Amino acid sequence: MSSSVGTSAPRVAHLQRETSESSIDLSLNLDGTGVSDIHTSVPFYDHLLTAFAKHSLTDLTVRATGDIEIDVHHTVEDVGIVLGQAIRQALGDKSGISRYGDALVPLDEALAQAVVDISGRPYLVHTGEPAGFEFHLIGGHFTGSMVRHVFEAITFHAGLTVHVTLLGGRDPHHIAEAEFKAFARAFRLAKALDPLVHGIPSTKGAL
């Protein structure tokens, strides 16, 4: 019996998106080593996406500009949309993947858990952030509320089921980064090619 692992096309994607609010050029390789080159015009977002790339072993290049003089919201969310679309495209028919992944990641006092199912059914459950986190300016420009917006954008456009739970944390920077790292580690496991999986890991025959 032949294995689907190592016989599929490269799991890569390159997408561009232009609107009146942002301009995005994004490339990724799901079978990379975590190399990244990210410039979104939003420094803390660059930091979070760099952590995502590193800990998910996804090579990621992003060039984005937008109307950040109004708010970072448009640029941040639009990059999340394109990242989700690129993940979905690069996954192809999902043959041979593990499908599920989970991770528990600390960052000093913060502790985050993420569970990912590459299900083809977008669903996000995001809980545990302390009251007021959504209003906090991290790095002077990135509000805590943007963390959920990014997860929503990626989840919906990649077709993932994602649970992110903050189990503890006080510092907003640590909370956001722990959540992104936990998501990255869980996604790394879910997208991994499993030599024991033949075809698509679903009793329906499609994801």
mmCIF file of C-alpha atoms in Angstrom:
data_model
loop_
_atom_site.group_PDB
_atom_site.id
_atom_site.type_symbol
_atom_site.label_atom_id
_atom_site.label_comp_id
_atom_site.label_asym_id
_atom_site.label_seq_id
_atom_site.Cartn_x
_atom_site.Cartn_y
_atom_site.Cartn_z
ATOM 1 C CA MET A 1 0.000 0.000 0.000
ATOM 2 C CA SER A 2 1.436 3.383 -0.944
ATOM 3 C CA SER A 3 1.398 6.292 1.456
ATOM 4 C CA SER A 4 -0.016 9.703 0.608
ATOM 5 C CA VAL A 5 2.830 11.295 2.537
ATOM 6 C CA GLY A 6 5.492 12.839 0.330
ATOM 7 C CA THR A 7 3.539 12.279 -2.911
ATOM 8 C CA SER A 8 1.358 15.382 -2.930
ATOM 9 C CA ALA A 9 2.081 18.735 -4.551
ATOM 10 C CA PRO A 10 3.947 21.387 -2.538
ATOM 11 C CA ARG A 11 1.665 22.903 0.072
ATOM 12 C CA VAL A 12 2.265 26.524 -0.823
ATOM 13 C CA ALA A 13 0.151 29.580 -1.632
ATOM 14 C CA HIS A 14 0.670 33.143 -2.821
ATOM 15 C CA LEU A 15 -2.258 35.567 -2.581
ATOM 16 C CA GLN A 16 -2.789 39.276 -3.092
ATOM 17 C CA ARG A 17 -5.698 41.398 -1.898
ATOM 18 C CA GLU A 18 -6.387 45.049 -2.709
ATOM 19 C CA THR A 19 -9.168 47.135 -1.192
ATOM 20 C CA SER A 20 -9.664 50.821 -0.473
ATOM 21 C CA GLU A 21 -8.511 50.070 3.092
ATOM 22 C CA SER A 22 -5.483 47.795 2.651
ATOM 23 C CA SER A 23 -3.029 46.201 0.238
ATOM 24 C CA ILE A 24 -1.707 42.732 1.043
ATOM 25 C CA ASP A 25 0.773 40.363 -0.576
ATOM 26 C CA LEU A 26 1.210 37.064 1.292
ATOM 27 C CA SER A 27 3.105 33.848 0.589
ATOM 28 C CA LEU A 28 3.348 30.729 2.740
ATOM 29 C CA ASN A 29 4.722 27.215 2.752
ATOM 30 C CA LEU A 30 3.060 24.821 5.168
ATOM 31 C CA ASP A 31 6.057 22.469 5.019
ATOM 32 C CA GLY A 32 8.642 25.091 5.890
ATOM 33 C CA THR A 33 10.927 25.621 8.857
ATOM 34 C CA GLY A 34 9.313 28.722 10.348
ATOM 35 C CA VAL A 35 11.233 31.328 8.356
ATOM 36 C CA SER A 36 9.339 34.616 8.169
ATOM 37 C CA ASP A 37 9.626 38.083 6.652
ATOM 38 C CA ILE A 38 6.673 40.116 7.864
ATOM 39 C CA HIS A 39 5.899 43.804 7.475
ATOM 40 C CA THR A 40 2.279 44.770 8.117
ATOM 41 C CA SER A 41 2.855 48.392 9.229
ATOM 42 C CA VAL A 42 1.645 47.252 12.682
ATOM 43 C CA PRO A 43 4.741 46.281 14.713
ATOM 44 C CA PHE A 44 3.085 44.181 17.419
ATOM 45 C CA TYR A 45 1.126 42.285 14.770
ATOM 46 C CA ASP A 46 4.413 41.579 12.996
ATOM 47 C CA HIS A 47 5.634 40.150 16.298
ATOM 48 C CA LEU A 48 2.602 37.873 16.666
ATOM 49 C CA LEU A 49 2.723 36.620 13.071
ATOM 50 C CA THR A 50 6.442 35.970 13.368
ATOM 51 C CA ALA A 51 5.703 33.828 16.431
ATOM 52 C CA PHE A 52 2.938 32.015 14.522
ATOM 53 C CA ALA A 53 5.296 31.215 11.645
ATOM 54 C CA LYS A 54 8.128 30.096 13.920
ATOM 55 C CA HIS A 55 6.086 27.790 16.112
ATOM 56 C CA SER A 56 3.861 26.341 13.378
ATOM 57 C CA LEU A 57 6.866 25.646 11.111
ATOM 58 C CA THR A 58 5.190 27.664 8.372
ATOM 59 C CA ASP A 59 7.355 29.823 6.118
ATOM 60 C CA LEU A 60 5.509 33.135 5.869
ATOM 61 C CA THR A 61 6.115 36.342 3.943
ATOM 62 C CA VAL A 62 3.742 39.276 4.344
ATOM 63 C CA ARG A 63 3.783 42.770 2.894
ATOM 64 C CA ALA A 64 0.829 44.894 3.960
ATOM 65 C CA THR A 65 -0.079 48.553 4.026
ATOM 66 C CA GLY A 66 -3.337 50.174 4.993
ATOM 67 C CA ASP A 67 -5.177 53.094 6.517
ATOM 68 C CA ILE A 68 -3.513 52.718 9.891
ATOM 69 C CA GLU A 69 -3.759 56.486 10.380
ATOM 70 C CA ILE A 70 -7.478 55.769 10.955
ATOM 71 C CA ASP A 71 -7.074 52.518 12.892
ATOM 72 C CA VAL A 72 -5.057 49.313 12.609
ATOM 73 C CA HIS A 73 -8.264 47.271 12.495
ATOM 74 C CA HIS A 74 -8.637 47.095 8.695
ATOM 75 C CA THR A 75 -5.043 46.080 8.021
ATOM 76 C CA VAL A 76 -4.882 43.556 10.852
ATOM 77 C CA GLU A 77 -8.170 41.867 9.972
ATOM 78 C CA ASP A 78 -7.462 41.858 6.233
ATOM 79 C CA VAL A 79 -4.103 40.153 6.752
ATOM 80 C CA GLY A 80 -5.925 37.535 8.855
ATOM 81 C CA ILE A 81 -8.402 37.003 6.010
ATOM 82 C CA VAL A 82 -5.658 36.483 3.444
ATOM 83 C CA LEU A 83 -3.672 34.234 5.799
ATOM 84 C CA GLY A 84 -6.745 32.054 6.265
ATOM 85 C CA GLN A 85 -7.376 31.899 2.514
ATOM 86 C CA ALA A 86 -3.741 30.972 1.887
ATOM 87 C CA ILE A 87 -3.848 28.201 4.494
ATOM 88 C CA ARG A 88 -6.982 26.769 2.908
ATOM 89 C CA GLN A 89 -5.445 26.880 -0.562
ATOM 90 C CA ALA A 90 -2.143 25.352 0.545
ATOM 91 C CA LEU A 91 -3.867 22.482 2.375
ATOM 92 C CA GLY A 92 -5.384 21.295 -0.899
ATOM 93 C CA ASP A 93 -7.684 18.287 -0.434
ATOM 94 C CA LYS A 94 -6.079 17.591 2.988
ATOM 95 C CA SER A 95 -4.986 14.073 2.096
ATOM 96 C CA GLY A 96 -2.630 12.520 4.609
ATOM 97 C CA ILE A 97 -2.877 15.195 7.291
ATOM 98 C CA SER A 98 -3.154 14.494 11.001
ATOM 99 C CA ARG A 99 -6.179 16.841 11.061
ATOM 100 C CA TYR A 100 -6.205 17.432 14.831
ATOM 101 C CA GLY A 101 -3.746 19.261 17.039
ATOM 102 C CA ASP A 102 -3.647 20.664 20.542
ATOM 103 C CA ALA A 103 -1.126 22.632 22.578
ATOM 104 C CA LEU A 104 -0.664 24.182 26.001
ATOM 105 C CA VAL A 105 1.800 27.079 25.947
ATOM 106 C CA PRO A 106 3.087 29.261 28.797
ATOM 107 C CA LEU A 107 4.652 32.697 28.565
ATOM 108 C CA ASP A 108 5.765 33.640 32.057
ATOM 109 C CA GLU A 109 2.512 34.114 34.011
ATOM 110 C CA ALA A 110 0.268 33.581 30.963
ATOM 111 C CA LEU A 111 -0.945 30.126 29.956
ATOM 112 C CA ALA A 112 -2.941 29.429 26.797
ATOM 113 C CA GLN A 113 -4.457 26.300 25.307
ATOM 114 C CA ALA A 114 -5.422 25.821 21.663
ATOM 115 C CA VAL A 115 -7.115 22.958 19.867
ATOM 116 C CA VAL A 116 -7.336 22.863 16.061
ATOM 117 C CA ASP A 117 -9.407 20.653 13.782
ATOM 118 C CA ILE A 118 -8.838 21.116 10.043
ATOM 119 C CA SER A 119 -12.486 20.280 9.571
ATOM 120 C CA GLY A 120 -13.611 22.429 6.669
ATOM 121 C CA ARG A 121 -16.223 23.838 9.070
ATOM 122 C CA PRO A 122 -15.338 27.306 10.395
ATOM 123 C CA TYR A 123 -15.969 27.614 14.123
ATOM 124 C CA LEU A 124 -14.158 29.589 16.814
ATOM 125 C CA VAL A 125 -14.512 29.328 20.580
ATOM 126 C CA HIS A 126 -12.297 31.899 22.301
ATOM 127 C CA THR A 127 -12.553 32.305 26.059
ATOM 128 C CA GLY A 128 -10.709 33.262 29.221
ATOM 129 C CA GLU A 129 -9.283 36.698 28.495
ATOM 130 C CA PRO A 130 -9.604 39.002 31.531
ATOM 131 C CA ALA A 131 -12.155 41.801 31.555
ATOM 132 C CA GLY A 132 -10.719 44.910 29.946
ATOM 133 C CA PHE A 133 -8.140 43.044 27.868
ATOM 134 C CA GLU A 134 -9.981 43.992 24.689
ATOM 135 C CA PHE A 135 -9.457 47.698 25.435
ATOM 136 C CA HIS A 136 -5.753 47.543 26.253
ATOM 137 C CA LEU A 137 -3.331 49.111 23.795
ATOM 138 C CA ILE A 138 -0.373 46.769 23.324
ATOM 139 C CA GLY A 139 2.658 48.567 21.963
ATOM 140 C CA GLY A 140 0.583 51.720 21.813
ATOM 141 C CA HIS A 141 -1.345 50.690 18.695
ATOM 142 C CA PHE A 142 -2.684 47.120 18.854
ATOM 143 C CA THR A 143 -5.840 46.716 20.938
ATOM 144 C CA GLY A 144 -6.469 43.441 22.728
ATOM 145 C CA SER A 145 -9.753 43.054 20.846
ATOM 146 C CA MET A 146 -7.765 42.457 17.656
ATOM 147 C CA VAL A 147 -6.582 39.058 18.913
ATOM 148 C CA ARG A 148 -10.070 37.619 18.539
ATOM 149 C CA HIS A 149 -10.623 39.402 15.230
ATOM 150 C CA VAL A 150 -7.511 37.730 13.813
ATOM 151 C CA PHE A 151 -8.546 34.279 15.050
ATOM 152 C CA GLU A 152 -12.027 34.828 13.590
ATOM 153 C CA ALA A 153 -10.584 35.833 10.211
ATOM 154 C CA ILE A 154 -8.164 32.913 10.025
ATOM 155 C CA THR A 155 -10.676 30.357 11.290
ATOM 156 C CA PHE A 156 -13.446 31.365 8.894
ATOM 157 C CA HIS A 157 -11.318 31.686 5.772
ATOM 158 C CA ALA A 158 -9.146 28.615 6.402
ATOM 159 C CA GLY A 159 -12.116 26.416 7.302
ATOM 160 C CA LEU A 160 -10.841 25.482 10.744
ATOM 161 C CA THR A 161 -12.518 24.582 14.005
ATOM 162 C CA VAL A 162 -10.479 26.324 16.706
ATOM 163 C CA HIS A 163 -10.776 26.507 20.484
ATOM 164 C CA VAL A 164 -8.465 28.991 22.201
ATOM 165 C CA THR A 165 -8.656 29.208 25.979
ATOM 166 C CA LEU A 166 -6.628 31.517 28.174
ATOM 167 C CA LEU A 167 -6.090 29.647 31.438
ATOM 168 C CA GLY A 168 -4.179 32.428 33.183
ATOM 169 C CA GLY A 169 -2.409 35.681 32.567
ATOM 170 C CA ARG A 170 -1.982 39.294 33.656
ATOM 171 C CA ASP A 171 0.266 41.073 31.150
ATOM 172 C CA PRO A 172 -1.597 41.853 27.881
ATOM 173 C CA HIS A 173 1.509 41.312 25.745
ATOM 174 C CA HIS A 174 2.083 37.903 27.296
ATOM 175 C CA ILE A 175 -1.585 36.946 26.936
ATOM 176 C CA ALA A 176 -1.739 37.761 23.222
ATOM 177 C CA GLU A 177 1.576 36.113 22.455
ATOM 178 C CA ALA A 178 0.784 32.948 24.433
ATOM 179 C CA GLU A 179 -2.515 32.608 22.554
ATOM 180 C CA PHE A 180 -0.819 32.961 19.162
ATOM 181 C CA LYS A 181 1.929 30.505 20.096
ATOM 182 C CA ALA A 182 -0.587 27.954 21.361
ATOM 183 C CA PHE A 183 -2.570 28.289 18.134
ATOM 184 C CA ALA A 184 0.643 27.910 16.127
ATOM 185 C CA ARG A 185 1.716 24.746 17.938
ATOM 186 C CA ALA A 186 -1.730 23.184 17.606
ATOM 187 C CA PHE A 187 -1.895 24.072 13.915
ATOM 188 C CA ARG A 188 1.576 22.603 13.400
ATOM 189 C CA LEU A 189 0.339 19.234 14.642
ATOM 190 C CA ALA A 190 -2.933 19.386 12.733
ATOM 191 C CA LYS A 191 -1.368 20.205 9.347
ATOM 192 C CA ALA A 192 1.418 17.649 9.726
ATOM 193 C CA LEU A 193 1.495 14.792 7.240
ATOM 194 C CA ASP A 194 0.964 11.479 9.049
ATOM 195 C CA PRO A 195 2.477 8.363 7.424
ATOM 196 C CA LEU A 196 -0.327 6.266 8.939
ATOM 197 C CA VAL A 197 -3.059 8.331 7.284
ATOM 198 C CA HIS A 198 -4.048 7.281 3.777
ATOM 199 C CA GLY A 199 -6.322 9.654 1.924
ATOM 200 C CA ILE A 200 -8.558 12.176 3.636
ATOM 201 C CA PRO A 201 -8.967 11.725 7.422
ATOM 202 C CA SER A 202 -12.750 11.770 7.511
ATOM 203 C CA THR A 203 -15.408 9.077 7.343
ATOM 204 C CA LYS A 204 -17.245 11.365 4.898
ATOM 205 C CA GLY A 205 -14.312 11.242 2.466
ATOM 206 C CA ALA A 206 -13.989 15.037 2.339
ATOM 207 C CA LEU A 207 -13.007 17.900 4.611
#
